CSV table of C-alpha atoms in Angstrom, one decimal:
chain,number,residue,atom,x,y,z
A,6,UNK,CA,0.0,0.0,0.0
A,7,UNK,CA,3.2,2.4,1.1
A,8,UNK,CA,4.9,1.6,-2.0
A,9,UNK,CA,1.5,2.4,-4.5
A,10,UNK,CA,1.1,5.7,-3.1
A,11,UNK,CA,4.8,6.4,-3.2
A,12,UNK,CA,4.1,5.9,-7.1
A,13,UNK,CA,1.2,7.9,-7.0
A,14,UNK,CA,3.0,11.3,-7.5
A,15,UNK,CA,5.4,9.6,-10.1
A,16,UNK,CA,2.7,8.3,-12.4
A,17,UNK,CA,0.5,11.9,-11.9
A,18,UNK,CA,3.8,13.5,-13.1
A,19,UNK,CA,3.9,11.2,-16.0
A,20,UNK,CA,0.5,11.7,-16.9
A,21,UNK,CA,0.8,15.5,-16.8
A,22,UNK,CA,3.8,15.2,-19.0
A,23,UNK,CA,2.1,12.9,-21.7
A,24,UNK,CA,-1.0,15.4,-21.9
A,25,UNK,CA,1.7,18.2,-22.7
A,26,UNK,CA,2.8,16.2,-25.1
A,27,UNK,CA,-0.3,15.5,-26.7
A,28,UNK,CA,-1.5,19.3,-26.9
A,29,UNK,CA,2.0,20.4,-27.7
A,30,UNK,CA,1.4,18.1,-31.3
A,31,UNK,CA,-2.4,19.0,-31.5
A,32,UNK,CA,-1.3,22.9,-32.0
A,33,UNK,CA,1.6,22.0,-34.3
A,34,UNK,CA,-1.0,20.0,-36.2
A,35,UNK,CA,-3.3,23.0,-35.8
A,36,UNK,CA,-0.8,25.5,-37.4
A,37,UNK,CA,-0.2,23.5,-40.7
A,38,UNK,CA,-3.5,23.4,-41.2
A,39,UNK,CA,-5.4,26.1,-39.8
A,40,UNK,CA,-6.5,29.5,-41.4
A,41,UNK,CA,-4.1,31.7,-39.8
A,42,UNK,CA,-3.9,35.7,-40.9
A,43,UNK,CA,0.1,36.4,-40.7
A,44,UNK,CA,-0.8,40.0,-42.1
A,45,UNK,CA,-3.2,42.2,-41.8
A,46,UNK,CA,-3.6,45.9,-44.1
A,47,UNK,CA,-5.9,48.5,-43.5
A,48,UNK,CA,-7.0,51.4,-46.3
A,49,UNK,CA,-9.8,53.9,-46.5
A,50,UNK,CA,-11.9,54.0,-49.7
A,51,UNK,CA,-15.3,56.0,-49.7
A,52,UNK,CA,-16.0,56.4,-46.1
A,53,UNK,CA,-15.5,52.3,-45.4
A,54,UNK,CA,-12.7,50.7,-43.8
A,55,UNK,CA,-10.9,48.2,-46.3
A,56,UNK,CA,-8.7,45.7,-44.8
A,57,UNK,CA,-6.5,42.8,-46.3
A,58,UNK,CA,-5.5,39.4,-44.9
A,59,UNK,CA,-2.7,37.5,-45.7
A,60,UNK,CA,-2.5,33.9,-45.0
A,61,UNK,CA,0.7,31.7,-45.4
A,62,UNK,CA,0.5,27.9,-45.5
A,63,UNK,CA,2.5,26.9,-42.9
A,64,UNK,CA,3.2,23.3,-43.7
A,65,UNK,CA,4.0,24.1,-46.9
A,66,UNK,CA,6.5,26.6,-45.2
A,67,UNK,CA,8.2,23.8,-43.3
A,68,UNK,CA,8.1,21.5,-46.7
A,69,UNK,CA,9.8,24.4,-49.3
A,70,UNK,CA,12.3,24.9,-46.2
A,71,UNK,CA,13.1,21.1,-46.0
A,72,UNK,CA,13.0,20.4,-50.0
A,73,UNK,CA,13.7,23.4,-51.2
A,74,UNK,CA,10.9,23.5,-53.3
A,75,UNK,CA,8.7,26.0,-55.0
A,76,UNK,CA,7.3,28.6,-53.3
A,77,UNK,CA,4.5,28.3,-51.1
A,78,UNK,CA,1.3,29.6,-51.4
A,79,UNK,CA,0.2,33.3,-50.1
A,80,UNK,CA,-3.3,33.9,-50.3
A,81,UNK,CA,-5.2,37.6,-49.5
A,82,UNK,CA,-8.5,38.2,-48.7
A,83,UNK,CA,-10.0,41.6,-49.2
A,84,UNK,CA,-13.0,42.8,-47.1
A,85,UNK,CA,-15.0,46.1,-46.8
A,86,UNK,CA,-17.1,47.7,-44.0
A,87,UNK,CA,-17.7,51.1,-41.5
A,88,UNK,CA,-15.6,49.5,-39.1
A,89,UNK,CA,-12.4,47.5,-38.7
A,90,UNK,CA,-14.5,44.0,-37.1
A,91,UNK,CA,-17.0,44.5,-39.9
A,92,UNK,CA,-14.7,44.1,-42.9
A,93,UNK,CA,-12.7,41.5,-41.2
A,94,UNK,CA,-16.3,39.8,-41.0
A,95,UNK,CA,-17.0,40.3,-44.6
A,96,UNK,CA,-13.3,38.0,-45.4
A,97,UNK,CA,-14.2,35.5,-42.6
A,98,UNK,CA,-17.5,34.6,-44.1
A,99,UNK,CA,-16.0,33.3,-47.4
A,100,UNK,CA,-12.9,32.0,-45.6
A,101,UNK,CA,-14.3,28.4,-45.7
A,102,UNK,CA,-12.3,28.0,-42.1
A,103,UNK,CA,-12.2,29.9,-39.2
A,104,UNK,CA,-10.1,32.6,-39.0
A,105,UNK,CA,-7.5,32.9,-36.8
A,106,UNK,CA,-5.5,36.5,-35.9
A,107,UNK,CA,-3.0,35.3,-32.6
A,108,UNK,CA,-0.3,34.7,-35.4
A,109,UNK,CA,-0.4,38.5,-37.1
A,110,UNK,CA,3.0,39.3,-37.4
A,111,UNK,CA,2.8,42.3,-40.1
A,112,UNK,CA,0.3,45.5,-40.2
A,113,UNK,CA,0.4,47.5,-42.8
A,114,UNK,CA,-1.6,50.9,-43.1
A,115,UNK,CA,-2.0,52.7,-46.3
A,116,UNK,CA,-2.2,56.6,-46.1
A,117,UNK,CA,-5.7,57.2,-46.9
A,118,UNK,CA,-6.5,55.0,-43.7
A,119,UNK,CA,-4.1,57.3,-41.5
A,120,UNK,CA,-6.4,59.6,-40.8
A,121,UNK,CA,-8.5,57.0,-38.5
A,122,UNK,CA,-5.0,55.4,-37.0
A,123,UNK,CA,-6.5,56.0,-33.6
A,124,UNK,CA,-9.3,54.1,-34.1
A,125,UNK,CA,-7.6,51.3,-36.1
A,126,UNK,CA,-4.9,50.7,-33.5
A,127,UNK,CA,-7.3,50.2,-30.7
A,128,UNK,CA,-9.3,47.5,-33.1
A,129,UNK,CA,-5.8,45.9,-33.6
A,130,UNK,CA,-4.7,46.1,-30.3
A,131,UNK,CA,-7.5,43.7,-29.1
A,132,UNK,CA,-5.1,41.1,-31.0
A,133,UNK,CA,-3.2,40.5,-28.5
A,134,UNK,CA,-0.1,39.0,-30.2
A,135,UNK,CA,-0.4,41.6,-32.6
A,136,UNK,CA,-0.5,44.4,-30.0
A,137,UNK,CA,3.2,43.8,-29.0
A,138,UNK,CA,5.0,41.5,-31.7
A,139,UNK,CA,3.8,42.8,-35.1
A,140,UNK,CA,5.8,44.9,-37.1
A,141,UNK,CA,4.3,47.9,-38.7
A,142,UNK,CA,5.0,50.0,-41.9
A,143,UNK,CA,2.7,52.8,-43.7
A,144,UNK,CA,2.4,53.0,-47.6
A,145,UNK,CA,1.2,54.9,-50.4
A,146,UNK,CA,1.4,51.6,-52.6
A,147,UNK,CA,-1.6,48.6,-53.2
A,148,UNK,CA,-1.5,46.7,-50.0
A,149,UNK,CA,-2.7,44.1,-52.3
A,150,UNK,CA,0.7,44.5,-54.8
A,151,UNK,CA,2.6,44.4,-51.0
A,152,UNK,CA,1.1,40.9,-49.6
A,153,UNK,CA,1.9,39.5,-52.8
A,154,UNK,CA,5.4,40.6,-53.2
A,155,UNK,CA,8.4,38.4,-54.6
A,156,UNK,CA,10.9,36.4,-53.0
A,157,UNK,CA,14.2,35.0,-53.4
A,158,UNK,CA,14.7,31.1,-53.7
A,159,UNK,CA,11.4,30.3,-53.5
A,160,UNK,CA,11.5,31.5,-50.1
A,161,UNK,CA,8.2,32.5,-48.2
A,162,UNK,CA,6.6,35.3,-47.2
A,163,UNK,CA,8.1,35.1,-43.9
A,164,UNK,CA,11.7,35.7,-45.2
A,165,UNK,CA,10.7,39.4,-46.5
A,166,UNK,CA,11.1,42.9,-45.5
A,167,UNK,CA,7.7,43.4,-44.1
A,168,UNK,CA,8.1,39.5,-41.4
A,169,UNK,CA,11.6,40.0,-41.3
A,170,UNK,CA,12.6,43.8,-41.7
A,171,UNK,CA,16.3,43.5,-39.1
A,172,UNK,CA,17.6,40.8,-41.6
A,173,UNK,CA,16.5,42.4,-44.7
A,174,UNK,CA,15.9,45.6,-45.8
A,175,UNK,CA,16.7,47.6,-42.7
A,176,UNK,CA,20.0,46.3,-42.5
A,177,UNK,CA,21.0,48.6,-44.8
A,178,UNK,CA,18.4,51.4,-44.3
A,179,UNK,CA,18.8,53.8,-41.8
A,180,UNK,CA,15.1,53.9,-41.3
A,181,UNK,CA,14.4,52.3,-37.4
A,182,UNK,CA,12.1,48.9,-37.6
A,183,UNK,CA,9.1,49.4,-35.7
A,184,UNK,CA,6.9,46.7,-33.4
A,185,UNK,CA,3.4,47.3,-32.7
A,186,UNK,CA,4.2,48.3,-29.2
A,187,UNK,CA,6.8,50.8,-29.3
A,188,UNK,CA,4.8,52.7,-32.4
A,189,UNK,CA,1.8,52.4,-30.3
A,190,UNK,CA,4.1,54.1,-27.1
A,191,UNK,CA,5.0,56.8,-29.3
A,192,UNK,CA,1.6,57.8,-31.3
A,193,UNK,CA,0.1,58.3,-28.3
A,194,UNK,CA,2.8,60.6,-26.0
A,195,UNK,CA,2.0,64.0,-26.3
A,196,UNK,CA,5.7,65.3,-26.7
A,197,UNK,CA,6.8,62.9,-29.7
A,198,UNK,CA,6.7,62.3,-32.9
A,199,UNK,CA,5.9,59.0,-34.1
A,200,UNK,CA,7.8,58.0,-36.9
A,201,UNK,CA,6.3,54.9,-38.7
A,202,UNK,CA,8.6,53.2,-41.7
A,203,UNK,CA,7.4,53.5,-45.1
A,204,UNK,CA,7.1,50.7,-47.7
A,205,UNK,CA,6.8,50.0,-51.0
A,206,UNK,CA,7.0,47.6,-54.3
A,207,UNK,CA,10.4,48.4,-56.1
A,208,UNK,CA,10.5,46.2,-59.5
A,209,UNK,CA,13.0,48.1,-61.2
A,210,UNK,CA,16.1,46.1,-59.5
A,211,UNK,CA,15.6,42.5,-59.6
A,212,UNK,CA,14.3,39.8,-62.6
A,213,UNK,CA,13.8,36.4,-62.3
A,214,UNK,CA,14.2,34.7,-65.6
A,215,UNK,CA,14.0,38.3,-67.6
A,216,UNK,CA,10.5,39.3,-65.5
A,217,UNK,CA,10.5,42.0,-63.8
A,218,UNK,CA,10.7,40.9,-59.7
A,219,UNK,CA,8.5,43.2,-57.3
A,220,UNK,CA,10.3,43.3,-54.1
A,221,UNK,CA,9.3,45.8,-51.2
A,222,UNK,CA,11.5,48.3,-50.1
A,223,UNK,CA,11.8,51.4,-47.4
A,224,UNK,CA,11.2,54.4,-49.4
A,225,UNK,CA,11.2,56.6,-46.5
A,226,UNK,CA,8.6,57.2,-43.2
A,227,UNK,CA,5.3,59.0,-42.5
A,228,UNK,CA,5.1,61.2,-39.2
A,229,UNK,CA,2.6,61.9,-36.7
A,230,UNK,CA,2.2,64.7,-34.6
A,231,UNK,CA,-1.2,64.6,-32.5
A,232,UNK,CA,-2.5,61.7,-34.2
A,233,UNK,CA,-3.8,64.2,-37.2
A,234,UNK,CA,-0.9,66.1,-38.5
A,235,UNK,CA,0.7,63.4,-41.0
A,236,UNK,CA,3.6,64.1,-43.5
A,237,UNK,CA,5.7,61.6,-45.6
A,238,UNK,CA,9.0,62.1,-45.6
A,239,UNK,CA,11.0,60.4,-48.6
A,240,UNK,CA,14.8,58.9,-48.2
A,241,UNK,CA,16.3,61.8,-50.0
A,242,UNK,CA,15.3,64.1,-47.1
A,243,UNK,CA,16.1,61.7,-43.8
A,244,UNK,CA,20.1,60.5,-44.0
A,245,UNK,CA,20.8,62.5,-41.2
A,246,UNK,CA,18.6,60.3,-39.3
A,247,UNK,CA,21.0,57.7,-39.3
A,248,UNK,CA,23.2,59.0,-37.1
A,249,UNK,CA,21.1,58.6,-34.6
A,250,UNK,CA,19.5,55.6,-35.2
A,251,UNK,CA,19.6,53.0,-32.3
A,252,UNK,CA,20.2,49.8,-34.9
A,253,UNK,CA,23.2,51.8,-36.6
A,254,UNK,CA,25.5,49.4,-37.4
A,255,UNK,CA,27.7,50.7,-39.9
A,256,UNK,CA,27.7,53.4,-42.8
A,257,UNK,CA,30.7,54.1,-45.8
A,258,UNK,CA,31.4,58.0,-45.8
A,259,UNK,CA,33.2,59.1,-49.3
A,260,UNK,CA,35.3,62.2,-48.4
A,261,UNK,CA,37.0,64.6,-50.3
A,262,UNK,CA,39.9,67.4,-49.5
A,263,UNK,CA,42.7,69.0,-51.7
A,264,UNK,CA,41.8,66.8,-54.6
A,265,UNK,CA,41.8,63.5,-52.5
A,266,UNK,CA,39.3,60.7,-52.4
A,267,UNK,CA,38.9,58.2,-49.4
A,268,UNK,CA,36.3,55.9,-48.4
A,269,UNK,CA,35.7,55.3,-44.8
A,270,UNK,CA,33.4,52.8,-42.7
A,271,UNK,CA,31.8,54.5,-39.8
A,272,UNK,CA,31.0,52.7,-36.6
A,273,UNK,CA,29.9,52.6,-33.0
A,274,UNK,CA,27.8,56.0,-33.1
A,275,UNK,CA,27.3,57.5,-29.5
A,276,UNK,CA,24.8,60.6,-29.2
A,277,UNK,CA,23.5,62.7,-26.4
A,278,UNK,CA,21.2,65.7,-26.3
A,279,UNK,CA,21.4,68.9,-24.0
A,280,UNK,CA,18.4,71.3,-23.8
A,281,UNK,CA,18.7,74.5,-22.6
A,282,UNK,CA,16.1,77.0,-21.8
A,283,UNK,CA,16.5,80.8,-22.3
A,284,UNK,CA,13.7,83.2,-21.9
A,285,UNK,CA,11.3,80.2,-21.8
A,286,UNK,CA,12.4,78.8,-25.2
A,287,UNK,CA,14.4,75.4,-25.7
A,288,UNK,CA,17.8,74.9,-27.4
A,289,UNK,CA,19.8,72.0,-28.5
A,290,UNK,CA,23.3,70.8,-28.3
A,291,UNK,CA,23.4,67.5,-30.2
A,292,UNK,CA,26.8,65.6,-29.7
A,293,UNK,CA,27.7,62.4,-31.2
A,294,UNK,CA,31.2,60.4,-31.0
A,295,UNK,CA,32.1,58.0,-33.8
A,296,UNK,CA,35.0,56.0,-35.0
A,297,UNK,CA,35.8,54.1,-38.0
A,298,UNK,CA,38.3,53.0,-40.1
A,299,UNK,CA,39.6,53.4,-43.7
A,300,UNK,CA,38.8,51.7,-46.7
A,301,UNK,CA,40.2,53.3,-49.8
A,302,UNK,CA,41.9,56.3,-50.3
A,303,UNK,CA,43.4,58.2,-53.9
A,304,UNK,CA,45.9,60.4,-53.0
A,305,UNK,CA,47.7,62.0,-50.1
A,306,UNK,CA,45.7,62.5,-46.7
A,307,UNK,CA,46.6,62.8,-43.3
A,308,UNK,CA,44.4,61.7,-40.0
A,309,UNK,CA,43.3,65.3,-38.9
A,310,UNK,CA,42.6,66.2,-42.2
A,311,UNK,CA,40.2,63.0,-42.7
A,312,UNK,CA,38.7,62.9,-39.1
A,313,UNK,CA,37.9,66.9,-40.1
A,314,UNK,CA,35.9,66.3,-43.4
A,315,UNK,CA,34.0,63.3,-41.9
A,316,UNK,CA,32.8,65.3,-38.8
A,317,UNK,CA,31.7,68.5,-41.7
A,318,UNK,CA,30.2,65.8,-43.7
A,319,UNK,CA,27.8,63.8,-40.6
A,320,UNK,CA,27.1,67.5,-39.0
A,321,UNK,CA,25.9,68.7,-42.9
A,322,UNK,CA,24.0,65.7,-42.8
A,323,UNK,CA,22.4,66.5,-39.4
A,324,UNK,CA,21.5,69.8,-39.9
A,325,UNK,CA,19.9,69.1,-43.8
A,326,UNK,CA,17.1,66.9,-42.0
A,327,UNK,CA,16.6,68.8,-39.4
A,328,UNK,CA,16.1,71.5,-41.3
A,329,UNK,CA,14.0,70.1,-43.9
A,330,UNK,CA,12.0,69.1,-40.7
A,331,UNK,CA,11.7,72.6,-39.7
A,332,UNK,CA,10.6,73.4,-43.6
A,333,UNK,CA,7.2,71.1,-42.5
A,334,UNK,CA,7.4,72.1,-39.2
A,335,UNK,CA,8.0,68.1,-38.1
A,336,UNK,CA,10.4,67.6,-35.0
A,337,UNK,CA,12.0,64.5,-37.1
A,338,UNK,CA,14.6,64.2,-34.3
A,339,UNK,CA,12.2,64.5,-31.2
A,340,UNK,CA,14.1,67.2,-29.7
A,341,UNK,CA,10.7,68.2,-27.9
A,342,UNK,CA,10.3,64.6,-26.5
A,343,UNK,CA,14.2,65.8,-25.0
A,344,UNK,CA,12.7,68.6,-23.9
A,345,UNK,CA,9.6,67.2,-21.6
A,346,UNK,CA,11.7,64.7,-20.3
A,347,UNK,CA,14.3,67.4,-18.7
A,348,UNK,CA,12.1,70.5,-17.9
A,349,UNK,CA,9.1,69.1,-17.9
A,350,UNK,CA,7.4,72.6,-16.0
A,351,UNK,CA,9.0,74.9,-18.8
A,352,UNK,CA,7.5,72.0,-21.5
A,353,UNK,CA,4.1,72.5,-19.7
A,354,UNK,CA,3.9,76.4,-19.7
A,355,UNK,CA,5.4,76.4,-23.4
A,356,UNK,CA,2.8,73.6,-24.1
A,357,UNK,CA,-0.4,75.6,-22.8
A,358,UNK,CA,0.3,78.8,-25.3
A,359,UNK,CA,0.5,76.5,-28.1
A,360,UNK,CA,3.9,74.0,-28.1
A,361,UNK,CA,7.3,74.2,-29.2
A,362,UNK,CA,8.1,75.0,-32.7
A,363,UNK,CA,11.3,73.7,-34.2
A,364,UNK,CA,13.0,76.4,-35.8
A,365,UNK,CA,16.6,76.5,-37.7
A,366,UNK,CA,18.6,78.0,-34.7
A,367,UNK,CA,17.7,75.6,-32.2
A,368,UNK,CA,19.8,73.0,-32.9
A,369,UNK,CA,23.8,73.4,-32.8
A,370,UNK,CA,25.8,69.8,-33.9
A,371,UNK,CA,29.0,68.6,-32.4
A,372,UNK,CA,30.6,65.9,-34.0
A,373,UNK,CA,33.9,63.9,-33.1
A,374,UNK,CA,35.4,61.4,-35.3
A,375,UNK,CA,38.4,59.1,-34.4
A,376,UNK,CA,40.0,57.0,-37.2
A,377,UNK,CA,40.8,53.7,-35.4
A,378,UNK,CA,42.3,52.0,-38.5
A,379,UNK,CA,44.5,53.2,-41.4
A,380,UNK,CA,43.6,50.2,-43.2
A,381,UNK,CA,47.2,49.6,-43.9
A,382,UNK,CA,47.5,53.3,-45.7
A,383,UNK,CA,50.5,55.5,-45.0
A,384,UNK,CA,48.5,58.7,-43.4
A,385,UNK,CA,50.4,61.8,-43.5
């Protein structure tokens, strides 16, 4: 009798293992086969909400991963209605499945939609997964053109820009990758500036057996300002943004002095802000620290003169966006945000006769390069 119920707690642990077991292969089973929305994209057209699902066959995932074989199939529903839930209902009743959103790893909101972000965040932030693991991007392009994008390798969806934007794309764009969470964090603090990554469909680059191959791309980033003022800002206007760009990793600055080319590879960026307040208006001392190391050079230079022309070049840089900012009176560096956070009264008064305004003189740059490696050149 001792020795059964010494057993007992041994063959309860064993029975609590084996139905783990057993659920932990019913949900793999599930995700092959189930109707599961990976990505979800939300327009405006005529006063109705139009959202897209994406759906990705999962066991065929595992399968083209395995075999390598073709691609496998990415199908997009389209669905119409005055509210976020409605139009989702209008995909779901031809799905011939249930739908299922916990796996929503992509939102994507086209412009015309931005207008009604507030209320199409909190609809998406019911999703629970999708409220703090989904990446988000805005667009001007067809969401429809974006789900159905191409890949390399007959890879999946899941290997692109918009599931997998710190391995792709924004590895070599300066532009900041965005979860659901942190753009939510931002969008809704009164002192920032939400800056949201913009996509679209580039098929000028790649072919795949001479056809054209559409593959997404960052083309720049849309801004938001009290949830109503929105601007797009493209590329062009935004490589000062890099500098100051949490992910930086690594950038190649071509310099030029007497006549002389060099290449250089900058790394390891290091930035602080000071804001001081004079008369009850904020100013900004940016200073950033960098080194790198050289790459090619033609000519004749020596180590002052280099660290000098990169420091001119990253501070020209700076100032160029920030200025453009002040053009469309957008903080794109979120000095105010800087601002709140160390003189939160001053913000407050400031903030009562109608907010800070960035203007051209508030922002001084300090910039101090170190070369760390020749790169086996004879520097002067």
């Amino acid at each position: 009798m001792n020795t059964k119920l010494r057993l007992l707690p041994l063959k309860l642990l064993l029975l609590i293992g084996l139905t783990l077991m057993i659920n932990g292969c019913w949900d793999s089973s599930d995700l092959g086969s189930g109707a599961y929305v990976t990505g979800i994209g939300v327009d405006y057209i005529n006063g109705q909400y139009v959202v897209y699902t994406q759906m990705i066959d999962f066991g065929a995932v595992a399968k083209s991963e395995e075999q390598k074989t073709t691609r496998p199939s990415v199908w997009v529903g389209r669905g119409k209605g005055k509210s976020i839930n409605s139009a989702i209902e209008d995909i779901a009743s031809t799905a011939q499945t249930s739908m299922n959103l916990e796996q929503i790893k992509v939102v994507l909101i086209r412009q015309p939609a931005m207008i009604h972000l507030d209320a199409i965040l909190d609809a998406l932030n019911r999703v629970r997964v999708a409220r703090y693991t989904a990446w988000i991007f805005g667009t001007k392009d067809s969401i429809l053109e974006l789900f159905n994008g191409g890949s390399f390798f007959g890879k999946s969806e899941l290997a692109s820009l918009l599931y997998n934007p710190k391995d792709q794309g924004m590895k070599s764009s300066f532009i900041k990758s965005l979860s659901m969470q942190n753009f939510v964090s931002a969008f809704n603090e009164e002192a920032m500036t939400a800056l949201l990554p913009s996509v679209k469909i580039n098929n000028k680059i790649w072919k795949k057996n001479k056809e054209k191959m559409p593959i997404e791309i960052i083309d720049g980033i849309f801004t938001f300002k009290g949830k109503e003022d929105i601007h797009h800002f493209p590329l062009a206007h935004l490589i000062g943004i890099r500098w100051m760009n949490s992910n930086f990793q690594r950038h190649v600055i071509v310099i030029s002095a007497g006549g002389n080319l060099a290449s250089l590879a900058v790394r390891n960026v290091k930035y602080s802000i000071k804001t001081t307040i004079k008369d009850g208006q904020p100013s900004f001392l940016l200073k950033l620290s960098l080194t790198g190391e050289l790459n090619e050079m033609d000519g004749e230079l020596g180590i002052a003169a280099i660290n000098k022309e990169v420091q001119q070049v990253i501070k020209e840089e700076i100032l160029q966006t920030y200025n453009y900012g002040v053009k469309k009176k957008v903080d794109l560096f979120n000095l105010n945000e800087s601002f709140f956070r160390y003189h939160a009264k001053e913000w407050k008064k400031l903030q009562a006769a109608g907010g800070w305004q960035p203007s051209n003189n508030d922002l001084k740059v300090q910039v101090k390069f170190t070369l760390k490696n020749s790169g086996g050149f004879q520097l002067k």
